[in-house]
Coordinates of C-alpha atoms in Angstrom, one line a residue:
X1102 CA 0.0 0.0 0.0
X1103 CA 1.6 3.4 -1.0
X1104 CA 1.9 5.9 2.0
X1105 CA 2.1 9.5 2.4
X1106 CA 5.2 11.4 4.6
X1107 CA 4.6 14.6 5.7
X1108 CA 7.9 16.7 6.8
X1109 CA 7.8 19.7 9.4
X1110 CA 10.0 21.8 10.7
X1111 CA 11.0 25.1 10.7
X1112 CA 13.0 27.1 7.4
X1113 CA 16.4 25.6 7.4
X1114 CA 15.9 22.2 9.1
X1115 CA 16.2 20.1 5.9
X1116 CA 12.5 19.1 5.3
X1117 CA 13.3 19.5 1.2
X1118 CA 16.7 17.2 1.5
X1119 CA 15.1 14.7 3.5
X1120 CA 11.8 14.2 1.2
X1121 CA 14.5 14.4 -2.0
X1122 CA 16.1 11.4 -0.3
X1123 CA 13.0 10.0 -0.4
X1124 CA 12.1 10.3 -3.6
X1125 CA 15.6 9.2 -5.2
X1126 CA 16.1 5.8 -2.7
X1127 CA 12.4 4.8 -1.8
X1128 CA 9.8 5.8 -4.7
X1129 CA 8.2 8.4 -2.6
X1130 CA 7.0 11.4 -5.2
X1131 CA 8.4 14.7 -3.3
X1132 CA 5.6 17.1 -3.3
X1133 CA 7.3 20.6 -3.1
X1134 CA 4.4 23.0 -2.5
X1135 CA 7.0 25.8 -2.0
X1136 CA 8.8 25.1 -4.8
X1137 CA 5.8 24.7 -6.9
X1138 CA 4.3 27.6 -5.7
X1139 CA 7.7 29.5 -6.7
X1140 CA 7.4 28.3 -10.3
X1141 CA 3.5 29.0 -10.2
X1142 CA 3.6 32.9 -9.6
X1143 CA 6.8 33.4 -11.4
X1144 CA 5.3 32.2 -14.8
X1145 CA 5.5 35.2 -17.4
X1146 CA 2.0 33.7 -18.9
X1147 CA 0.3 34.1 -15.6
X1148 CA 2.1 37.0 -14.3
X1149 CA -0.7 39.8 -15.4
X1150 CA -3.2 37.5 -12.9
X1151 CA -4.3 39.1 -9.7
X1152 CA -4.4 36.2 -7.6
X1153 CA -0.8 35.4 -8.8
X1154 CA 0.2 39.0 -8.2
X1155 CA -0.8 39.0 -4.7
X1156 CA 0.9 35.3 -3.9
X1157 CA 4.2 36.5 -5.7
X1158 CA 4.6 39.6 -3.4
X1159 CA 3.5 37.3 -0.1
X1160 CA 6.0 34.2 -1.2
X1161 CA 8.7 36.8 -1.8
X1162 CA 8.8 39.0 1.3
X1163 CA 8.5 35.4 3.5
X1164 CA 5.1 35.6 4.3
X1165 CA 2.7 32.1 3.7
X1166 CA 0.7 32.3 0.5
X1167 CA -2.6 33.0 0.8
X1168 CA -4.1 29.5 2.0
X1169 CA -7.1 29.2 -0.6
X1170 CA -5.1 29.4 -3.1
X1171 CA -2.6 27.1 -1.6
X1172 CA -4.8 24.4 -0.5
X1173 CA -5.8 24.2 -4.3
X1174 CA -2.8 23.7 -5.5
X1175 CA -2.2 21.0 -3.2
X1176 CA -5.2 18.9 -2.8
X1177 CA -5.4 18.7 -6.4
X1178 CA -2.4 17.5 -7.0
X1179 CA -2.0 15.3 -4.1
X1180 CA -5.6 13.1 -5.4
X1181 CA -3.5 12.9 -8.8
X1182 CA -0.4 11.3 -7.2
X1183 CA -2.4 9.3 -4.7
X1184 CA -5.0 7.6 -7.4
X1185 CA -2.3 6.5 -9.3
X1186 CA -0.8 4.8 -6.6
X1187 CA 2.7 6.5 -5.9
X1188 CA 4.2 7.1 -2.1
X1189 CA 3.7 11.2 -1.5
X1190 CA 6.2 13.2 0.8
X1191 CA 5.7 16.7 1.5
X1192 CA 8.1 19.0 2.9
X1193 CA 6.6 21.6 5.0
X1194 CA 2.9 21.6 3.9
X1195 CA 0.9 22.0 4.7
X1196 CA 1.6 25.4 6.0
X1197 CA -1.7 26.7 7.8
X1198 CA -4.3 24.9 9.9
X1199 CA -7.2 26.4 7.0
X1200 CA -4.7 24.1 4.8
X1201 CA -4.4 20.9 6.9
X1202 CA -8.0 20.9 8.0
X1203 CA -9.9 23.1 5.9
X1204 CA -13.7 24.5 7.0
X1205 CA -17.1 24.0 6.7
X1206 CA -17.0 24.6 3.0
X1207 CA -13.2 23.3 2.3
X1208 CA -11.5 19.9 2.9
X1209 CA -8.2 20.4 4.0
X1210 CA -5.0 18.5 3.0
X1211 CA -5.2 15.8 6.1
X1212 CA -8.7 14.5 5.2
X1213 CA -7.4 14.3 1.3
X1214 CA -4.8 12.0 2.7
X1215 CA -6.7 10.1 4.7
X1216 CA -9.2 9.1 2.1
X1217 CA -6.8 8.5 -0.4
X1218 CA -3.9 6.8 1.4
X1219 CA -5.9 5.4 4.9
X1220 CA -5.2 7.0 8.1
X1221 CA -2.5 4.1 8.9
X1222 CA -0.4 4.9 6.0
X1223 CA -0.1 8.7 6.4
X1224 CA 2.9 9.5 8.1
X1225 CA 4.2 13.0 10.2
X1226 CA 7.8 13.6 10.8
X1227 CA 9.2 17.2 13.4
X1228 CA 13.0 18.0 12.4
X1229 CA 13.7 20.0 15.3
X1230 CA 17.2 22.2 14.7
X1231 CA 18.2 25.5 16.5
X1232 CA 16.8 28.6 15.1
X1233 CA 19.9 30.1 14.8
X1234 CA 21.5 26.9 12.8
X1235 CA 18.8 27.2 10.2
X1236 CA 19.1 30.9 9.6
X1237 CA 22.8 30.0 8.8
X1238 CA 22.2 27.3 6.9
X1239 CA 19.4 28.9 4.8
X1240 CA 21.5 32.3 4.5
X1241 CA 24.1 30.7 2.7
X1242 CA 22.1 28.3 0.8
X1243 CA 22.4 28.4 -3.3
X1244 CA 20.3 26.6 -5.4
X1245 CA 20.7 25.9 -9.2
X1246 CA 18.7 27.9 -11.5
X1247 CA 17.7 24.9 -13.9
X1248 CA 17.3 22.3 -11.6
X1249 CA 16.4 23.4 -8.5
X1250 CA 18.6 21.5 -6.4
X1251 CA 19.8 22.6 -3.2
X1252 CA 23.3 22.8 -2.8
X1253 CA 24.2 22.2 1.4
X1254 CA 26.9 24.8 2.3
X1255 CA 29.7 23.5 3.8
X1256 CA 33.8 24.4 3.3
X1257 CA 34.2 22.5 0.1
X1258 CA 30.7 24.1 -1.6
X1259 CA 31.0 27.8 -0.6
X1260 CA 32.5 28.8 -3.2
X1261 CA 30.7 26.7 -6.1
X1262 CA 28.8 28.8 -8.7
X1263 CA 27.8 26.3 -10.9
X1264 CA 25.7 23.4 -10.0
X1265 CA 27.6 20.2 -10.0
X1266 CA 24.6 17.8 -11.3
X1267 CA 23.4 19.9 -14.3
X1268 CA 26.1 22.7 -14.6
X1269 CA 23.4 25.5 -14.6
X1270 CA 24.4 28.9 -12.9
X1271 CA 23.4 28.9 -8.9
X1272 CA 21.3 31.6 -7.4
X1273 CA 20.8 32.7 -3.7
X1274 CA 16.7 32.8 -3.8
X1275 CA 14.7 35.8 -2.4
X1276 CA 13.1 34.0 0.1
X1277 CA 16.7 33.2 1.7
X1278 CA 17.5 36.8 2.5
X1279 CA 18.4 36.5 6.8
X1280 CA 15.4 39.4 7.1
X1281 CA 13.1 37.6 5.0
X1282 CA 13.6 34.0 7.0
X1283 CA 13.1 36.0 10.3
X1284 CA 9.9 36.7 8.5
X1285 CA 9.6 32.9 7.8
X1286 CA 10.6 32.0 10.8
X1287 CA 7.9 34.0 12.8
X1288 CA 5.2 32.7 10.3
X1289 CA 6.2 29.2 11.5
X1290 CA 6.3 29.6 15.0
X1291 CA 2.9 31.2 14.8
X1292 CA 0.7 29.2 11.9
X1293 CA 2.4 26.2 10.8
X1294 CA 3.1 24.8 14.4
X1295 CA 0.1 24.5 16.0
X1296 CA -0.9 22.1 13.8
X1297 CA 0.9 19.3 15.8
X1298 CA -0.7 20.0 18.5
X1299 CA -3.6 19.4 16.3
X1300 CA -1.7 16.4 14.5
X1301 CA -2.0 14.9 18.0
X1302 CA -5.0 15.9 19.6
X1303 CA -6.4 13.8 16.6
X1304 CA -4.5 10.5 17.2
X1305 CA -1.3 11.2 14.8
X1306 CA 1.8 10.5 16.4
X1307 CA 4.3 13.1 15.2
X1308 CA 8.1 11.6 15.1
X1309 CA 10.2 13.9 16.4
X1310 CA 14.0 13.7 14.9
X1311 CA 17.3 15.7 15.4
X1312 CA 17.5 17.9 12.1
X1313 CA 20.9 19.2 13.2
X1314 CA 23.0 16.2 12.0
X1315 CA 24.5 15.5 8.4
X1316 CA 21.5 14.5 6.3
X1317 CA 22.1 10.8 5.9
X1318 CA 22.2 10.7 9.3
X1319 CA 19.1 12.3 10.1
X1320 CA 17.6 10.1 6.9
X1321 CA 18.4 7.5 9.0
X1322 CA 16.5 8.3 11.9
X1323 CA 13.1 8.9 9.5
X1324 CA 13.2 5.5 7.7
X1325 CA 13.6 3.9 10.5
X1326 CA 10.8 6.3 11.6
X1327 CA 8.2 5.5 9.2
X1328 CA 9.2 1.4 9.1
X1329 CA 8.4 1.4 12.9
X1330 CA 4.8 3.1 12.0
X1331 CA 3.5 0.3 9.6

């Protein structure tokens, strides 16, 4: 039975790495809502759009994108993957409680996942890392310009300005600038975390892991994470 892994944590704490791992060793589809959000407003065909206006100015200066028009995105997309059978991991979404649980007149992201995957096979994972770790990390983060990877920065990446998988040019992105991930950071702390509170009050147990490590390590610690959960 294909399951679904949903990655928390705040900016910085290696939610993206740790659902690419996923996706490249364990078939899991990795369901970048920020990064398709990115390529969503930034589209020249769509860039006249109000809508797309408003969530390119919101995405840009670190705030979360309005959730309507995130939750859209995502359910969607996530009914797509699920029907056809593939493992689903998302990093960091969803973002709001409106998105996770929805209202009276929306379903949010959970329910979709429980209907399509069973309640048993959806997964939820905390990376918990110092504040202060991630802003460095994130603040001197590059990521290619054609393939979006990541590139970590350590002391023999620093000074790399192509990316070594494709050979596109890498870019610092907006969103990385240390005032904008205070921003990010805040937004977190005060919309995206009480859902696990929520996560639990509704019988999901949240594995908590040490995002601090090197990411194979802290890979590691999630497989084993969502083995024990089956």
């Amino acid at each position: 039975m294909a399951k679904a892994v949903v990655i928390y944590g705040p900016p910085g704490s290696g939610k993206g790495t740790q659902a690419n791992l996923l996706a490249w060793t364990k078939n899991f589809i990795h369901f970048d809502t920020g990064k398709f959000i990115e390529e969503a407003i930034h589209n020249p065909e769509k860039a006249s759009n109000p809508q797309v206006q408003e969530a390119r100015k919101q995405f840009d200066s670190g705030v979360l994108v309005t959730p309507s028009f995130v939750l859209k995105i995502t359910t969607e997309k996530t009914k797509e993957i699920g029907e056809s059978g593939f493992n689903v991991a998302f990093s960091g979404s969803p973002r709001t409680m409106f998105e996770a649980f929805g209202d009276d007149k929306n379903e949010g992201l959970v329910a979709v996942l429980e209907k399509v995957y069973g309640k048993d096979n959806v997964n939820f994972v905390f990376l918990r890392i110092d504040p202060q770790v991630a802003i460095k990390r994130n603040a001197n983060r590059k990521v290619c310009s054609l393939c979006a990877t990541a590139i970590l920065y350590n002391d023999s990446t620093h000074h790399h300005t192509e990316c070594p998988l494709c050979g596109a040019k890498l870019r610092t992105r907006a969103v990385d600038n240390p005032e904008v991930l205070q921003t990010r950071i805040k937004e977190y702390e005060e919309r995206t975390k009480p859902i696990i509170a929520e996560l639990t009050s509704r019988g999901y147990k949240i594995n908590e892991i040490d995002g601090t490590p090197s990411p194979y390590v802290v890979f590691d610690s999630l497989k084993k994470a969502i083995t024990n959960n089956e």
